[in-house]
Coordinates of C-alpha atoms and ligand atoms in Angstrom, one line a residue:
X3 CA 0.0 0.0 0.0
X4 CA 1.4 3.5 -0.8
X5 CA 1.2 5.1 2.3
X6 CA 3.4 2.5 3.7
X7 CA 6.1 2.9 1.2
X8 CA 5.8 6.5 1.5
X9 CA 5.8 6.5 5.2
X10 CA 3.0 8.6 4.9
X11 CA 0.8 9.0 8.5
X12 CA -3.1 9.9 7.8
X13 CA -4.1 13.2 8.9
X14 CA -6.3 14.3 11.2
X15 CA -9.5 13.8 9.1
X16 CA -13.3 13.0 9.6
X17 CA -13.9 9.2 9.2
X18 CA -16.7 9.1 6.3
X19 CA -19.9 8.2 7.8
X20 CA -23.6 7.4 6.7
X21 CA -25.2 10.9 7.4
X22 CA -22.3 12.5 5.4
X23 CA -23.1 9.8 2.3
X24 CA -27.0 11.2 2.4
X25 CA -25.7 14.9 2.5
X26 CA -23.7 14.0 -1.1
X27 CA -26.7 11.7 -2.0
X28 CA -29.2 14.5 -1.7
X29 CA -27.1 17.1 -3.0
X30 CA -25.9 14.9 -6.4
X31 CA -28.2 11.8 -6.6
X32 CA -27.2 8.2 -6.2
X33 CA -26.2 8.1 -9.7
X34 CA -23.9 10.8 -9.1
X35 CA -22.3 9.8 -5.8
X36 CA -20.4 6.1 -6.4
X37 CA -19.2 3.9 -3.2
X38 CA -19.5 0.8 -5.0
X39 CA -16.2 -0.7 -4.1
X40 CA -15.2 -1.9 -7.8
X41 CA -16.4 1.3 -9.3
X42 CA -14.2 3.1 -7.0
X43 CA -11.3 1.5 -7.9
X44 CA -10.6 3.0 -10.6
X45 CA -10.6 6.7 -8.9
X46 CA -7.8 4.9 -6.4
X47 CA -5.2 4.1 -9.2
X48 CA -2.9 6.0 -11.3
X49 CA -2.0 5.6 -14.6
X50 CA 2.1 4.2 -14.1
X51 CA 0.1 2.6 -11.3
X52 CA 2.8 3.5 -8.8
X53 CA 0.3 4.6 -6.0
X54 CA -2.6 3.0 -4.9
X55 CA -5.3 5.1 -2.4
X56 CA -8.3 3.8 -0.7
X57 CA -11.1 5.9 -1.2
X58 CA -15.1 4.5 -1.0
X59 CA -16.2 7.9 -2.2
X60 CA -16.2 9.3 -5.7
X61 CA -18.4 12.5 -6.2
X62 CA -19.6 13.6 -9.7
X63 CA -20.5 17.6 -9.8
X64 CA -22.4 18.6 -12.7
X65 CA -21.6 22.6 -11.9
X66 CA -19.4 24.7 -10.0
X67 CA -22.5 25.2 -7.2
X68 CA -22.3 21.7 -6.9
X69 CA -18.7 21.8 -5.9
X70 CA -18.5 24.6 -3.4
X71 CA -21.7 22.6 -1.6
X72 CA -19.3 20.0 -1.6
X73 CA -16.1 21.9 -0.6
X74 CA -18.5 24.1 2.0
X75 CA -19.6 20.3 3.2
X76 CA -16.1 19.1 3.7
X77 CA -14.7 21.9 5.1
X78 CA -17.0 22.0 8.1
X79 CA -16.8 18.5 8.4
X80 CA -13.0 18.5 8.4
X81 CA -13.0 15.6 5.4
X82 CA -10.4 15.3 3.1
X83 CA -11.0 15.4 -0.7
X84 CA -8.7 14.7 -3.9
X85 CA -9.9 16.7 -7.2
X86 CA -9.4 14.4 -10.1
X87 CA -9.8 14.6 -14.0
X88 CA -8.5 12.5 -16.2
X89 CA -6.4 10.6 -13.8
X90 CA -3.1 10.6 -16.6
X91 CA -1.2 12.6 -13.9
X92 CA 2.2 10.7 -13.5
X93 CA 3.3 11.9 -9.9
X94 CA 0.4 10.4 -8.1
X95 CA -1.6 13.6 -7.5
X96 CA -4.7 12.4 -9.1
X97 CA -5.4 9.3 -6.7
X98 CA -6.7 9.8 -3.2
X99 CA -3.6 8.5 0.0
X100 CA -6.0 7.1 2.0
X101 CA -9.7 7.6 2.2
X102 CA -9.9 10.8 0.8
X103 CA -13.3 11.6 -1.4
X104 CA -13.1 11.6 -5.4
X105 CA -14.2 14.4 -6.8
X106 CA -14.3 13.7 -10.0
X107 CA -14.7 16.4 -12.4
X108 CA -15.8 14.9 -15.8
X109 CA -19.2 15.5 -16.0
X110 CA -18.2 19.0 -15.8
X111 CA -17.9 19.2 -19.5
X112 CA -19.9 22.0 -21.3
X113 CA -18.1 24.5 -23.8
X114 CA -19.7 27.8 -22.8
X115 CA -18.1 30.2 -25.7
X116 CA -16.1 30.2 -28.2
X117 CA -14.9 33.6 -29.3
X118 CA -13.4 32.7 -33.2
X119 CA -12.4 36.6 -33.5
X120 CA -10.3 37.0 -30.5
X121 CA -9.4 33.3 -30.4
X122 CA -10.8 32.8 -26.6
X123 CA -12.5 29.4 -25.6
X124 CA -14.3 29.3 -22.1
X125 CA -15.5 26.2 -20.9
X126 CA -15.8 23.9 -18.1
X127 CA -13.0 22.0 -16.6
X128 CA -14.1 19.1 -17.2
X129 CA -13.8 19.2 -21.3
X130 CA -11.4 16.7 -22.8
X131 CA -8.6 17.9 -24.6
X132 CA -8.7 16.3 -27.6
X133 CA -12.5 17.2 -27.6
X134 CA -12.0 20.7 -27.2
X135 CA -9.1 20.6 -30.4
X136 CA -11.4 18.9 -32.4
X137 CA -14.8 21.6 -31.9
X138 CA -11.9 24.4 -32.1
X139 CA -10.9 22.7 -35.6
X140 CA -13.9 23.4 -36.6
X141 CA -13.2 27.4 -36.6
X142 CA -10.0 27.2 -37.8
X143 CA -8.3 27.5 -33.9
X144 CA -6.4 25.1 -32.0
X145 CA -5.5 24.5 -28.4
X146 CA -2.4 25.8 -27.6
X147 CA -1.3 22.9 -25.5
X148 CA -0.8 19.1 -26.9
X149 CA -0.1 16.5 -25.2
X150 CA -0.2 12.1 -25.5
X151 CA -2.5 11.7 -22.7
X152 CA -4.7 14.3 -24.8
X153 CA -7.9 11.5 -24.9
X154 CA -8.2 11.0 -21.3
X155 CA -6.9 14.3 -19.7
X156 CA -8.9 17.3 -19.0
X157 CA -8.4 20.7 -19.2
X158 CA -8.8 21.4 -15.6
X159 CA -6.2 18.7 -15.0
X160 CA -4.1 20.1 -17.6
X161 CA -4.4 23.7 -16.1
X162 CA -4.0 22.5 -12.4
X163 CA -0.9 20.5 -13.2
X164 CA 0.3 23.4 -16.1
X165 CA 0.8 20.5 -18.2
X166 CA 3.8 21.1 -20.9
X167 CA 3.2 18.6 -23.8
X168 CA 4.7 18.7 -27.5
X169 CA 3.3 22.5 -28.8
X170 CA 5.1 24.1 -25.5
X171 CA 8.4 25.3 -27.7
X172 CA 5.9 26.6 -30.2
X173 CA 2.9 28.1 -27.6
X174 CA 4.3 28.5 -24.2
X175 CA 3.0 27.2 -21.4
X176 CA -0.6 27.8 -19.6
X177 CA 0.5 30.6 -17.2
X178 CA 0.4 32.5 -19.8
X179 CA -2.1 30.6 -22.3
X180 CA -5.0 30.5 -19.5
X181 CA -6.5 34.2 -19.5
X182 CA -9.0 33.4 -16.9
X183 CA -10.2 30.5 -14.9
X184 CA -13.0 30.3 -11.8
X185 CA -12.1 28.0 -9.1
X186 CA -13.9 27.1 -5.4
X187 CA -11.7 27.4 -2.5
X188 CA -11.9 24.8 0.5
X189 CA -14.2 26.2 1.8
X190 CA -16.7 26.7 -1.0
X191 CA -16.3 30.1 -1.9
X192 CA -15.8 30.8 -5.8
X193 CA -13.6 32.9 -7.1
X194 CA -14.3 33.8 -10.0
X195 CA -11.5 35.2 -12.4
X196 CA -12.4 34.4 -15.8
X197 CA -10.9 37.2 -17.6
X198 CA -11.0 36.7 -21.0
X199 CA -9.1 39.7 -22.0
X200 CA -5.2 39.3 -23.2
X201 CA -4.1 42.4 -21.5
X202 CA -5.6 43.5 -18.2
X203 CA -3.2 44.8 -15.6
X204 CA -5.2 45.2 -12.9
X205 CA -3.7 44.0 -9.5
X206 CA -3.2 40.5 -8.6
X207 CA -3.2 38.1 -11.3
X208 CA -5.0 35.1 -9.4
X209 CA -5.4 32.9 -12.0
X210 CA -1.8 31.7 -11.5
X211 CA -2.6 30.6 -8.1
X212 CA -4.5 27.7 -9.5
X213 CA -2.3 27.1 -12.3
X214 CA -0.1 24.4 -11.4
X215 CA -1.2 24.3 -8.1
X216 CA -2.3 20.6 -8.3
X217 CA -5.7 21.0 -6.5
X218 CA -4.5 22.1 -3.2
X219 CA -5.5 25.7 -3.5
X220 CA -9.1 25.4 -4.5
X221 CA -11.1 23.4 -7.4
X222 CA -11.0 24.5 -11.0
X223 CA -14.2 24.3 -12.7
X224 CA -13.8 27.0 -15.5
X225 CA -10.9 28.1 -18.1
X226 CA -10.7 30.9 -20.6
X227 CA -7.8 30.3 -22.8
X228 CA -6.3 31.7 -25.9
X229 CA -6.2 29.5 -29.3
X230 CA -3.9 30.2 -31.5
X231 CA -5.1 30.2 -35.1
X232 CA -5.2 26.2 -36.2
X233 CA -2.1 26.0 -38.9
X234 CA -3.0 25.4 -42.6
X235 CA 0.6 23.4 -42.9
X236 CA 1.9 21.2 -40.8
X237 CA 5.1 19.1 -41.7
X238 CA 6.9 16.5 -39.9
X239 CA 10.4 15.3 -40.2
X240 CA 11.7 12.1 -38.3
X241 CA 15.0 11.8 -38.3
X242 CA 18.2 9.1 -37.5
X243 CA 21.3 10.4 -35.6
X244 CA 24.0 8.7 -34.0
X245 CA 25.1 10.5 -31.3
X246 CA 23.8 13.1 -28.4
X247 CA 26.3 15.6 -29.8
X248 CA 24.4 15.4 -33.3
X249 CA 20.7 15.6 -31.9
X250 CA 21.9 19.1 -30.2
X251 CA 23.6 20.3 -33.6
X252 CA 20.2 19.3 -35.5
X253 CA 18.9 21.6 -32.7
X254 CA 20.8 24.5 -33.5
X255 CA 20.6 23.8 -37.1
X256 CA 16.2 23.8 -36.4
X257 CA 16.4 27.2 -34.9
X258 CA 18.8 28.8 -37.2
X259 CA 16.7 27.4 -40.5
X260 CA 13.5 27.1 -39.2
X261 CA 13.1 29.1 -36.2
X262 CA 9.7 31.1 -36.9
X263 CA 7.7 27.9 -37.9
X264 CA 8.9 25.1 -35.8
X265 CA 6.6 23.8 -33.2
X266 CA 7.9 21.0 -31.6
X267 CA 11.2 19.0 -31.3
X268 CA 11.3 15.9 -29.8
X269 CA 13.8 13.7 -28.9
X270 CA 14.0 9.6 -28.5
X271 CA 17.2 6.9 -27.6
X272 CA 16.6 3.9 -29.6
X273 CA 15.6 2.2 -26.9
X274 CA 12.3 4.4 -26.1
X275 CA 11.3 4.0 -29.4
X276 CA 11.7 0.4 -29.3
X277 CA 9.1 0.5 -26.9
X278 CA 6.6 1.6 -29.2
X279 CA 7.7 -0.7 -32.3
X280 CA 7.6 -3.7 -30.2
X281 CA 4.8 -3.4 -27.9
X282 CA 2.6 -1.8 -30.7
X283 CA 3.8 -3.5 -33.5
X284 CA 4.3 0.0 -35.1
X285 CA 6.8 0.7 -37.6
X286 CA 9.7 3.2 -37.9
X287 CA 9.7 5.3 -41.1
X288 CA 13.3 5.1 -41.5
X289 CA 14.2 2.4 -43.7
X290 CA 17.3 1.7 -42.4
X291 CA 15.3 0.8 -38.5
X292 CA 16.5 -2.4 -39.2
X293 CA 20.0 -1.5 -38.1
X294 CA 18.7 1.3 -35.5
X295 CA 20.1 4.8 -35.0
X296 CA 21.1 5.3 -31.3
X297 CA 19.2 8.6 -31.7
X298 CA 15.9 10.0 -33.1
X299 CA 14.3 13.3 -33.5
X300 CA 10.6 14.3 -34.5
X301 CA 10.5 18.2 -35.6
X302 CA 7.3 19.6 -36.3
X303 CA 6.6 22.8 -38.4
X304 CA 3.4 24.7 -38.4
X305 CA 2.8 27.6 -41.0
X306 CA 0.3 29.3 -43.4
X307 CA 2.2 27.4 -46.4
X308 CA 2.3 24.4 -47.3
X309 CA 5.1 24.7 -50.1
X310 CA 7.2 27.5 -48.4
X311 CA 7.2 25.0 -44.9
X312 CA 8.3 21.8 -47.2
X313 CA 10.8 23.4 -48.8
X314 CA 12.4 24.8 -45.7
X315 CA 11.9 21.4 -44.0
X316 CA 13.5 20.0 -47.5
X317 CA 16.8 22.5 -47.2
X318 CA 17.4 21.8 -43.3
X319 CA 17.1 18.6 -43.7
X320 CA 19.9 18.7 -47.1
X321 CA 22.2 20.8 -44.9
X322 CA 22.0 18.5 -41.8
X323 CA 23.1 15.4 -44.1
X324 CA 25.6 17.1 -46.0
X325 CA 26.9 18.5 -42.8
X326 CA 26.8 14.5 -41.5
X327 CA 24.6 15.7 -38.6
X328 CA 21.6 13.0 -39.4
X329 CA 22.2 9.3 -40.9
X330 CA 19.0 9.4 -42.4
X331 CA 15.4 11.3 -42.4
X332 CA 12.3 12.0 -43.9
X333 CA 9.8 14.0 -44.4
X334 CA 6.0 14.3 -44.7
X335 CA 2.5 16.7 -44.6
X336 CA 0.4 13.3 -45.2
X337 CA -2.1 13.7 -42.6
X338 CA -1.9 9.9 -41.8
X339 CA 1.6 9.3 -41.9
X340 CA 2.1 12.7 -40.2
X341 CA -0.2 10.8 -37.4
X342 CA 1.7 7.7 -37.2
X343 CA 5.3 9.3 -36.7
X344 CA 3.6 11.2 -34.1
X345 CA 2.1 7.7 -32.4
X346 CA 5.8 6.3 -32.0
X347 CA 6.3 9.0 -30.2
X348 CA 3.1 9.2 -28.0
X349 CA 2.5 5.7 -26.7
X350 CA 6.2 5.4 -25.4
X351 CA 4.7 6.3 -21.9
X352 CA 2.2 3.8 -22.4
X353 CA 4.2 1.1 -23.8
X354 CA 7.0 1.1 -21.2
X355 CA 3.9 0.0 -18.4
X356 CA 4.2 -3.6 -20.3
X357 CA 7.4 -3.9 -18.7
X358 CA 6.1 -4.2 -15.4
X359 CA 7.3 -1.1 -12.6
X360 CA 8.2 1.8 -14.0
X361 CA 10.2 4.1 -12.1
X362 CA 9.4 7.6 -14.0
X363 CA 11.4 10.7 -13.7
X364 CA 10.9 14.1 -15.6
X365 CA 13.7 16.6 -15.3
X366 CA 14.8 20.0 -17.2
X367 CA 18.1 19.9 -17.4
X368 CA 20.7 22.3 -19.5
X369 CA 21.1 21.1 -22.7
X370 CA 25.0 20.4 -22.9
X371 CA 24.0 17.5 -20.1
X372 CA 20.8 16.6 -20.9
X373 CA 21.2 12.9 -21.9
X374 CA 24.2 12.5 -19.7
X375 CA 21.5 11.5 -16.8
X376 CA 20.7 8.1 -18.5
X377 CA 24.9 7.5 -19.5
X378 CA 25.1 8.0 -14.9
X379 CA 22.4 5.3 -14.7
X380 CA 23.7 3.3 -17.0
X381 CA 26.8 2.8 -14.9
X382 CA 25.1 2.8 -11.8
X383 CA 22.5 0.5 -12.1
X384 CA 24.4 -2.7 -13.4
X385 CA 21.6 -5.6 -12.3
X386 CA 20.3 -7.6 -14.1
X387 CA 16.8 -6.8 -12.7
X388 CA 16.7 -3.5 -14.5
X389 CA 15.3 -4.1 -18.5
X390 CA 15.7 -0.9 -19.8
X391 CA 16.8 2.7 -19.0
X392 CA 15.9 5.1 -21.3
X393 CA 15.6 8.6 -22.5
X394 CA 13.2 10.6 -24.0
X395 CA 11.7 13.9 -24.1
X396 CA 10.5 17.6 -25.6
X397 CA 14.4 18.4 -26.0
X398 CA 13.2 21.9 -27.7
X399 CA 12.4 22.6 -24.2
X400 CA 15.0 20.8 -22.1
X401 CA 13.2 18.6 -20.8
X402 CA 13.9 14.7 -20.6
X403 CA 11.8 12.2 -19.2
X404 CA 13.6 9.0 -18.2
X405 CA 12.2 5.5 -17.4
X406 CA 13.6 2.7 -15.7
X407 CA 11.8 -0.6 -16.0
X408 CA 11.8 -3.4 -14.1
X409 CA 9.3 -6.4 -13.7
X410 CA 8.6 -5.9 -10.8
X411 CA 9.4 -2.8 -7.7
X412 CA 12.4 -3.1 -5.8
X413 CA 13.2 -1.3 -2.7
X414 CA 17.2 -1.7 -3.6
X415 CA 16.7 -0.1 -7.1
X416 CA 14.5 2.2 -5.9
X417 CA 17.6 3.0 -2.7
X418 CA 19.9 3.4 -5.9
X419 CA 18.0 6.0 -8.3
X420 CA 16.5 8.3 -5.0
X421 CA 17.4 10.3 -4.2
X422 CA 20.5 10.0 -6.6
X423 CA 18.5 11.0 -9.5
X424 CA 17.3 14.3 -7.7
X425 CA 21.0 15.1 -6.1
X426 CA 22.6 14.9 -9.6
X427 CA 20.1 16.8 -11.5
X428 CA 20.3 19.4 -9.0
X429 CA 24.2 19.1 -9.4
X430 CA 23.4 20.2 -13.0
X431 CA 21.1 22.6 -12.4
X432 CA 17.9 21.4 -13.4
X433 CA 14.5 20.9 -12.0
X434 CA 13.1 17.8 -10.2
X435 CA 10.1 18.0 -12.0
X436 CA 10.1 20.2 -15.4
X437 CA 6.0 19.4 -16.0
X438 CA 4.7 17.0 -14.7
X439 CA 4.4 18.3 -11.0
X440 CA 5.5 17.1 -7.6
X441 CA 2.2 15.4 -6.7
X442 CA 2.5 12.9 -3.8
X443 CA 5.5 10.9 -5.4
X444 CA 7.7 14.0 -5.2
X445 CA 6.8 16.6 -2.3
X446 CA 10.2 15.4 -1.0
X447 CA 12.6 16.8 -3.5
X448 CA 10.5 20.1 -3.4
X449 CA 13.5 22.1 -1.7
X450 CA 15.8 20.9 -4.3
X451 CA 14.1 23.1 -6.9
X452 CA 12.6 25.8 -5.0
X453 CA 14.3 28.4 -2.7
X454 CA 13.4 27.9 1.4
X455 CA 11.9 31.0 1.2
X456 CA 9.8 30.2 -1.8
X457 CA 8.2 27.3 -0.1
X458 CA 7.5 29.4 3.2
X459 CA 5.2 31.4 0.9
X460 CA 3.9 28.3 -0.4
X461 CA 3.1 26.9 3.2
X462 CA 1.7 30.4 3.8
X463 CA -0.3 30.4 0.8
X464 CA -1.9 27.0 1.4
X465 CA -2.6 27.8 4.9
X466 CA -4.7 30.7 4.0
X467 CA -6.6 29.3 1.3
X468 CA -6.9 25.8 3.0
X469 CA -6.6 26.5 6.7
X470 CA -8.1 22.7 7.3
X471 CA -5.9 20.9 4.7
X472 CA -9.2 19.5 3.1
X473 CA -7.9 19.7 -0.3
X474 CA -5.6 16.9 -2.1
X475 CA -3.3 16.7 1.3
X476 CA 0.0 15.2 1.2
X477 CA 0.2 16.4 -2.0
X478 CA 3.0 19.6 -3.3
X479 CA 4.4 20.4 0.1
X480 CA 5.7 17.6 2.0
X481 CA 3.5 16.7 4.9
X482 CA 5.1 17.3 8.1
X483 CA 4.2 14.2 10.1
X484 CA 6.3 12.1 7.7
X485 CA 9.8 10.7 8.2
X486 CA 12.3 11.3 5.9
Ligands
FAD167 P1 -5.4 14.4 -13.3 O1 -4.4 13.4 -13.5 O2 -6.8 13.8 -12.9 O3 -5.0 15.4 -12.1 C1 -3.7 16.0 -12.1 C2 -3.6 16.8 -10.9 O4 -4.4 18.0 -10.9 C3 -3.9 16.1 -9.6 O5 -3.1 16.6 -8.5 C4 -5.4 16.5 -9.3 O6 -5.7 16.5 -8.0 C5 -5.4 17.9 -9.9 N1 -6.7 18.3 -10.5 C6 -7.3 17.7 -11.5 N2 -8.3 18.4 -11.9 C7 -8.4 19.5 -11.1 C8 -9.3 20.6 -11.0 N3 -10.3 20.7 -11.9 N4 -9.1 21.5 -10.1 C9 -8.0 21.4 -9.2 N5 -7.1 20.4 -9.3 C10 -7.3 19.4 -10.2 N6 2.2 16.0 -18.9 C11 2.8 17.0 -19.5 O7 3.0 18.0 -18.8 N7 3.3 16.9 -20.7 C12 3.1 15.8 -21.5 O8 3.6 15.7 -22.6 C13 2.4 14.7 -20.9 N8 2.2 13.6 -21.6 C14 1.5 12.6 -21.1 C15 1.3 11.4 -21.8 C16 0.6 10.3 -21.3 C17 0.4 9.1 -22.1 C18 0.2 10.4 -19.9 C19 -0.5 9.3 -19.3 C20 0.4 11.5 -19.2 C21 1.1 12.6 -19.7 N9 1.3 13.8 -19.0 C22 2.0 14.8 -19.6 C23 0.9 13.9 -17.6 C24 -0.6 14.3 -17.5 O9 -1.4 13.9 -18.6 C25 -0.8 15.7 -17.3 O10 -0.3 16.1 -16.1 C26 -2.3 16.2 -17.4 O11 -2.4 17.5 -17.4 C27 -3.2 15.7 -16.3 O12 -4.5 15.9 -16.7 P2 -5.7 15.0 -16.0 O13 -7.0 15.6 -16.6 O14 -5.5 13.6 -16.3 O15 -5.6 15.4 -14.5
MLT168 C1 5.5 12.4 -22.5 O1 6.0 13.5 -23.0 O2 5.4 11.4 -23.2 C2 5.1 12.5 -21.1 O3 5.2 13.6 -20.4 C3 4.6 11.2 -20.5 C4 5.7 10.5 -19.7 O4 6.7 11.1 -19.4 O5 5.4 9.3 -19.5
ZN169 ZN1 6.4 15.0 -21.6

């Protein structure tokens, strides 16, 4: 059980009892309130499935009144609650510890407007990602955030974790994509902030309190965000290198050549992306797979013209093999096979589960070391328990994500990556956690990537919004009643 191998003490919370199940049942319906052991499972597992909680209560709000009766409810009944959307979160924020209540937010899923002229969607939290790309397709807009979990996730999970994803290099992140957002506070007051204006200086900008906050500031149940204007042209190029030093000339090479319409730049070791050619049965576009490329990139341009973007894609691409920095690439706008490349890439995360325990770490680190993390590992973690070490990651924004399977979890390995892993990134100057969060799995490498004074204010922060700790506790900030 998690807590356990957390060390992780339960605070002092309200024990769920019958008359609080018929306050939710009156206030949602029994359709709407599940503590049917085997539905609630679900809620209680993450996606890497490295935390387990043990909830028997998963509430379903339908709008944001609902969720501050909810949040009023649990406030003055001193019961803990864990927001959750799409539940793709990979630092176990998304699953309750122990018995904390689900409130799951994704029936919470109405567009309200969609402003084509300004290029400003407002809707609920609960929209899907992809959905909300697909309706925005439809008037020639696009979400400024991508990302692989994009058919499960929600925005409000997105925002409350300021996801990162593959159009980050291109977009930026959500600070500054979300104009506006309303959220309800512990204790059931909304606060509504759902600007949708792109420039309004006035005062505090709240919004950011929310973003990235993980749901222990208060609930987000409405976004306003800008779209950038959907791309007629969209090229790809995947590409075969064989060395770190070659991915980061390719790199430069992408600015210098294609700076004002590249969107993405992505980076695999041969062995991530034999994760998704063997578990998937997909196949590399390269022809020369067979023999492998220790290195792979995935560039992405997105432009107004579909000739002008090939030919610049065509002319990088000459240079970089005349210049020996690629082995071998190609190029395409086919929707389909544009799709495809992009699926190797994707389902990596995915795949690597089929390995068994995954131990997952996401890390910005300056690009003259980025890959040397996985070389350390290497050398480090000689047993013959461990299958694979690998590297991955949105290199355009210096960000790798590294994976280290093994069938099954062991304490040793686990002894020899932590906090190893976090000590040598912070060595490097990089962040423990470049977008995926700190979550539960993580609150104690916090102070290696923020200042003491920094998390003060944070402590401050959450004791003033959350003066009970109802919301997602021993989550961000490292709960004090734990060792270690
Ligand atoms: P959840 O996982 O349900 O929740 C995430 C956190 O936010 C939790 O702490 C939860 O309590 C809190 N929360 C959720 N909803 C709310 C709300 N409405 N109000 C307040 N708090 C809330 N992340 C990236 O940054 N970049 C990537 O490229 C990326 N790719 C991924 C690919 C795959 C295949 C998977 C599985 C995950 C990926 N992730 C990535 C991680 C994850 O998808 C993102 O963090 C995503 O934003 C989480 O959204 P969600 O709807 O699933 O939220
Ligand atoms: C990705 O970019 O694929 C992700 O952030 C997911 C992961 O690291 O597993
Ligand atoms: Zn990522």
């Amino acid at each position: 059980f998690t807590a356990d191998r957390y060390k992780v003490e339960r605070g002092p919370y309200a024990n769920i009892s019958k008359e609080h199940l018929s306050f939710f049942s009156e206030l949602l319906g029994q359709n709407r309130m599940i503590t049917n052991a085997d539905e609630c499972e679900g809620y209680n597992i993450d996606f890497a499935k490295i935390v387990r909680g043990k909830s028997s209560v998963v509430l379903k709000p339908k709008t944001t009144d609902e969720v501050s009766s909810i949040l009023k409810y649990c406030n003055e009944n001193r019961l803990a609650v864990c927001p959750q959307s799409g539940n793709t979160g990979l630092v176990g924020g998304s699953v309750p510890v122990f018995d904390e209540i689900v409130i799951s937010m994704k029936l919470m899923n109405k567009i309200i407007e969609t402003n084509e002229l300004a290029g400003v969607l407002t809707c609920e939290a609960g929209c899907i990602l992809e959905e909300l790309d697909n309706h925005l397709a439809t008037v020639n807009l696009m979400m400024p955030i991508d990302l692989g979990a994009k058919g499960s996730c929600l925005i409000g999970g997105c925002v409350s974790t300021n996801a990162g994803g593959i159009r980050l290099l291109r977009y930026g992140n959500l600070h500054g994509n979300v104009l506006g957002l309303e959220a309800v506070k512990a204790n059931g007051e909304v606060v509504d902030c759902l600007n949708t204006l792109k420039k309004n200086n006035t005062g505090y900008h709240l919004k950011h309190l929310f973003i990235g906050s993980e749901g222990t500031l208060g609930i987000v149940t409405k976004v306003a965000i800008q779209c950038p204007p959907l791309p007629k042209a969209i090229n790809v190029a995947f590409l075969g290198l064989n060395s770190f030093d070659k991915v980061l000339k390719a790199f430069r090479l992408a600015k210098n050549e294609l700076g004002e319409i590249l969107s993405s730049f992505e980076m695999m070791d041969r062995h991530s992306l034999d994760v998704s050619v063997s578990y998937f049965n997909l196949k590399s576009p390269l022809t020369t797979y067979k023999d492998g490329h220790d290195f792979y990139v995935l560039m992405e341009t997105s432009g107004s013209n579909v000739s002008h973007d090939e030919e610049k894609l065509s002319s990088f691409v000459e240079k970089a093999m005349a210049d020996d920095v690629i082995e071998d690439g190609t190029l395409t706008s086919d929707p389909a096979k544009v799709k495809n490349i992009w699926t190797l890439r994707e389902r990596i995360s995915e795949g690597i589960l089929r390995e068994g325990y995954v131990f997952k770490y996401d890390m910005s680190i300056p690009l003259p070391s980025f890959y040397s993390v996985i070389e350390v590992l290497k050398d480090r973690l000689r047993d013959p328990r461990v299958l694979r070490i690998s590297g991955y990651g949105h290199l355009g924004d210096g960000n790798i994500h590294v994976q280290v399977s093994l069938p099954k979890y062991e304490p040793e390995i686990a002894a020899k990556l932590e906090p190893f892993i976090f000590e040598y990134i912070c060595g490097l100057r990089g962040s423990v956690s470049a977008e995926h969060g700190i979550g539960f799995t993580k609150t104690k490498y916090l102070h290696m990537s923020r200042t003491s004074s920094e998390i003060k204010l944070m402590r401050q922060l959450k004791e003033m919004m959350d003066p009970n700790g109802i919301l997602n506790p021993y989550k961000v900030l490292h709960p004090r009643n734990v060792s270690g």
